[in-house]
Amino acid sequence: MHLLNLLRRFAVTAAATASGVAYAVMYPRESLVELKPGDLAPDFSLPGSDGQTYRLKDLAGRPVVVAWFPKAFTGG
């Protein structure tokens, strides 16, 4: 019975690892851009709390404030 549990744990770990590797290959992260003070922000889009998606370039010429709050412990 102990051997069966050990094999089951190994199989689950192997499956999770394979799943993570497959996800990383299929959905590579976008390269991160490091900005310095005064740099223009690259175009990006974010979902708003009103359900709409906002894109920075659509707000060109207007002041933009990006604020976010972690959902944990905020009731959000």
Short mmCIF file of N, CA and C in Angstrom, two decimals:
data_model
loop_
_atom_site.label_atom_id
_atom_site.label_comp_id
_atom_site.label_asym_id
_atom_site.label_seq_id
_atom_site.Cartn_x
_atom_site.Cartn_y
_atom_site.Cartn_z
N MET A 1 0.83 -1.19 0.00
CA MET A 1 0.00 0.00 0.00
C MET A 1 0.87 1.26 0.00
N HIS A 2 1.97 1.24 0.78
CA HIS A 2 2.87 2.39 0.83
C HIS A 2 3.48 2.67 -0.54
N LEU A 3 3.85 1.66 -1.26
CA LEU A 3 4.44 1.81 -2.59
C LEU A 3 3.42 2.41 -3.55
N LEU A 4 2.17 1.99 -3.44
CA LEU A 4 1.12 2.52 -4.31
C LEU A 4 0.92 4.03 -4.07
N ASN A 5 0.92 4.46 -2.81
CA ASN A 5 0.79 5.88 -2.50
C ASN A 5 1.98 6.68 -3.02
N LEU A 6 3.16 6.11 -2.89
CA LEU A 6 4.36 6.76 -3.40
C LEU A 6 4.30 6.92 -4.92
N LEU A 7 3.88 5.89 -5.61
CA LEU A 7 3.75 5.97 -7.07
C LEU A 7 2.67 6.97 -7.48
N ARG A 8 1.60 7.02 -6.72
CA ARG A 8 0.52 7.97 -7.02
C ARG A 8 1.03 9.40 -6.86
N ARG A 9 1.77 9.69 -5.79
CA ARG A 9 2.35 11.02 -5.59
C ARG A 9 3.31 11.38 -6.72
N PHE A 10 4.13 10.43 -7.11
CA PHE A 10 5.07 10.66 -8.20
C PHE A 10 4.33 10.99 -9.49
N ALA A 11 3.26 10.25 -9.78
CA ALA A 11 2.49 10.47 -11.01
C ALA A 11 1.84 11.85 -11.00
N VAL A 12 1.29 12.25 -9.85
CA VAL A 12 0.65 13.56 -9.76
C VAL A 12 1.68 14.67 -9.93
N THR A 13 2.84 14.52 -9.29
CA THR A 13 3.90 15.52 -9.41
C THR A 13 4.39 15.62 -10.85
N ALA A 14 4.58 14.48 -11.49
CA ALA A 14 5.04 14.48 -12.89
C ALA A 14 4.00 15.13 -13.80
N ALA A 15 2.73 14.85 -13.56
CA ALA A 15 1.67 15.44 -14.39
C ALA A 15 1.60 16.95 -14.19
N ALA A 16 1.74 17.41 -12.95
CA ALA A 16 1.70 18.85 -12.68
C ALA A 16 2.90 19.55 -13.31
N THR A 17 4.07 18.92 -13.24
CA THR A 17 5.26 19.50 -13.85
C THR A 17 5.11 19.58 -15.36
N ALA A 18 4.62 18.52 -15.97
CA ALA A 18 4.43 18.51 -17.42
C ALA A 18 3.40 19.56 -17.83
N SER A 19 2.36 19.71 -17.04
CA SER A 19 1.34 20.72 -17.34
C SER A 19 1.94 22.12 -17.26
N GLY A 20 2.75 22.39 -16.24
CA GLY A 20 3.39 23.70 -16.10
C GLY A 20 4.34 24.00 -17.24
N VAL A 21 5.11 23.01 -17.66
CA VAL A 21 6.04 23.19 -18.77
C VAL A 21 5.26 23.45 -20.07
N ALA A 22 4.20 22.69 -20.29
CA ALA A 22 3.39 22.89 -21.49
C ALA A 22 2.79 24.29 -21.52
N TYR A 23 2.29 24.76 -20.38
CA TYR A 23 1.72 26.10 -20.31
C TYR A 23 2.79 27.16 -20.60
N ALA A 24 3.97 26.99 -20.03
CA ALA A 24 5.05 27.96 -20.24
C ALA A 24 5.47 28.02 -21.71
N VAL A 25 5.44 26.89 -22.39
CA VAL A 25 5.82 26.85 -23.80
C VAL A 25 4.73 27.45 -24.68
N MET A 26 3.47 27.14 -24.36
CA MET A 26 2.36 27.61 -25.18
C MET A 26 2.03 29.08 -24.95
N TYR A 27 2.28 29.59 -23.75
CA TYR A 27 1.94 30.97 -23.41
C TYR A 27 3.16 31.66 -22.80
N PRO A 28 4.16 31.98 -23.62
CA PRO A 28 5.35 32.63 -23.08
C PRO A 28 5.00 34.02 -22.56
N ARG A 29 5.70 34.43 -21.51
CA ARG A 29 5.48 35.76 -20.93
C ARG A 29 6.00 36.83 -21.89
N GLU A 30 5.29 37.94 -21.89
CA GLU A 30 5.78 39.06 -22.67
C GLU A 30 7.04 39.58 -22.00
N SER A 31 7.93 40.13 -22.80
CA SER A 31 9.15 40.66 -22.21
C SER A 31 8.81 41.86 -21.35
N LEU A 32 9.47 41.97 -20.22
CA LEU A 32 9.22 43.07 -19.32
C LEU A 32 9.99 44.30 -19.78
N VAL A 33 9.37 45.45 -19.63
CA VAL A 33 10.00 46.70 -20.01
C VAL A 33 10.28 47.47 -18.73
N GLU A 34 11.51 47.87 -18.54
CA GLU A 34 11.86 48.66 -17.36
C GLU A 34 11.86 50.12 -17.75
N LEU A 35 11.01 50.90 -17.11
CA LEU A 35 10.90 52.32 -17.41
C LEU A 35 11.68 53.13 -16.39
N LYS A 36 12.17 54.27 -16.86
CA LYS A 36 12.86 55.22 -15.99
C LYS A 36 11.96 56.45 -15.86
N PRO A 37 12.15 57.25 -14.82
CA PRO A 37 11.35 58.47 -14.70
C PRO A 37 11.45 59.31 -15.98
N GLY A 38 10.32 59.74 -16.48
CA GLY A 38 10.27 60.55 -17.69
C GLY A 38 10.03 59.75 -18.95
N ASP A 39 10.18 58.42 -18.91
CA ASP A 39 9.92 57.58 -20.09
C ASP A 39 8.43 57.55 -20.38
N LEU A 40 8.10 57.47 -21.66
CA LEU A 40 6.71 57.28 -22.04
C LEU A 40 6.29 55.85 -21.75
N ALA A 41 5.08 55.69 -21.27
CA ALA A 41 4.58 54.35 -20.98
C ALA A 41 4.23 53.64 -22.28
N PRO A 42 4.56 52.36 -22.39
CA PRO A 42 4.15 51.61 -23.58
C PRO A 42 2.64 51.38 -23.54
N ASP A 43 2.05 51.15 -24.70
CA ASP A 43 0.62 50.90 -24.75
C ASP A 43 0.30 49.61 -23.99
N PHE A 44 -0.78 49.64 -23.23
CA PHE A 44 -1.24 48.46 -22.52
C PHE A 44 -2.74 48.57 -22.33
N SER A 45 -3.36 47.48 -21.99
CA SER A 45 -4.79 47.50 -21.69
C SER A 45 -5.03 46.80 -20.36
N LEU A 46 -6.04 47.28 -19.65
CA LEU A 46 -6.39 46.73 -18.35
C LEU A 46 -7.90 46.68 -18.21
N PRO A 47 -8.41 45.68 -17.54
CA PRO A 47 -9.86 45.65 -17.27
C PRO A 47 -10.18 46.61 -16.13
N GLY A 48 -11.26 47.37 -16.29
CA GLY A 48 -11.70 48.28 -15.23
C GLY A 48 -12.67 47.59 -14.31
N SER A 49 -12.92 48.20 -13.16
CA SER A 49 -13.87 47.62 -12.21
C SER A 49 -15.29 47.70 -12.72
N ASP A 50 -15.51 48.47 -13.81
CA ASP A 50 -16.83 48.56 -14.41
C ASP A 50 -17.06 47.51 -15.48
N GLY A 51 -16.08 46.62 -15.68
CA GLY A 51 -16.23 45.54 -16.66
C GLY A 51 -15.68 45.88 -18.04
N GLN A 52 -15.35 47.14 -18.29
CA GLN A 52 -14.81 47.53 -19.58
C GLN A 52 -13.29 47.36 -19.58
N THR A 53 -12.73 47.21 -20.77
CA THR A 53 -11.28 47.15 -20.92
C THR A 53 -10.81 48.50 -21.45
N TYR A 54 -9.82 49.06 -20.80
CA TYR A 54 -9.29 50.36 -21.18
C TYR A 54 -7.90 50.19 -21.75
N ARG A 55 -7.64 50.90 -22.86
CA ARG A 55 -6.34 50.83 -23.52
C ARG A 55 -5.69 52.21 -23.44
N LEU A 56 -4.43 52.25 -23.07
CA LEU A 56 -3.75 53.52 -22.86
C LEU A 56 -3.81 54.41 -24.09
N LYS A 57 -3.60 53.86 -25.27
CA LYS A 57 -3.56 54.71 -26.47
C LYS A 57 -4.93 55.34 -26.76
N ASP A 58 -6.02 54.74 -26.27
CA ASP A 58 -7.34 55.33 -26.46
C ASP A 58 -7.55 56.54 -25.55
N LEU A 59 -6.69 56.70 -24.56
CA LEU A 59 -6.80 57.81 -23.62
C LEU A 59 -5.73 58.88 -23.87
N ALA A 60 -5.10 58.83 -25.03
CA ALA A 60 -4.01 59.76 -25.36
C ALA A 60 -4.49 61.20 -25.23
N GLY A 61 -3.63 62.04 -24.64
CA GLY A 61 -3.95 63.45 -24.48
C GLY A 61 -4.72 63.77 -23.22
N ARG A 62 -5.10 62.74 -22.46
CA ARG A 62 -5.83 62.96 -21.20
C ARG A 62 -4.98 62.45 -20.04
N PRO A 63 -5.14 63.06 -18.89
CA PRO A 63 -4.43 62.53 -17.73
C PRO A 63 -4.94 61.13 -17.39
N VAL A 64 -4.04 60.25 -17.04
CA VAL A 64 -4.42 58.87 -16.70
C VAL A 64 -3.80 58.50 -15.37
N VAL A 65 -4.61 57.99 -14.48
CA VAL A 65 -4.14 57.49 -13.19
C VAL A 65 -4.47 56.01 -13.15
N VAL A 66 -3.46 55.19 -12.94
CA VAL A 66 -3.66 53.75 -12.83
C VAL A 66 -3.53 53.39 -11.35
N ALA A 67 -4.61 52.88 -10.79
CA ALA A 67 -4.59 52.47 -9.39
C ALA A 67 -5.11 51.04 -9.31
N TRP A 68 -4.50 50.27 -8.47
CA TRP A 68 -4.98 48.91 -8.29
C TRP A 68 -4.89 48.54 -6.83
N PHE A 69 -5.75 47.63 -6.45
CA PHE A 69 -5.81 47.18 -5.07
C PHE A 69 -5.89 45.67 -5.08
N PRO A 70 -5.12 45.01 -4.26
CA PRO A 70 -5.23 43.54 -4.20
C PRO A 70 -6.61 43.16 -3.67
N LYS A 71 -7.17 42.12 -4.23
CA LYS A 71 -8.49 41.68 -3.79
C LYS A 71 -8.46 41.13 -2.37
N ALA A 72 -7.34 40.60 -1.98
CA ALA A 72 -7.24 40.02 -0.64
C ALA A 72 -7.39 41.10 0.42
N PHE A 73 -8.26 40.91 1.34
CA PHE A 73 -8.45 41.77 2.50
C PHE A 73 -9.00 43.15 2.18
N THR A 74 -9.54 43.37 0.97
CA THR A 74 -10.09 44.68 0.65
C THR A 74 -11.58 44.62 0.33
N GLY A 75 -12.13 43.43 0.26
CA GLY A 75 -13.53 43.32 -0.10
C GLY A 75 -13.79 43.53 -1.58
N GLY A 76 -12.70 43.64 -2.36
CA GLY A 76 -12.84 43.89 -3.79
C GLY A 76 -12.94 42.64 -4.49
#
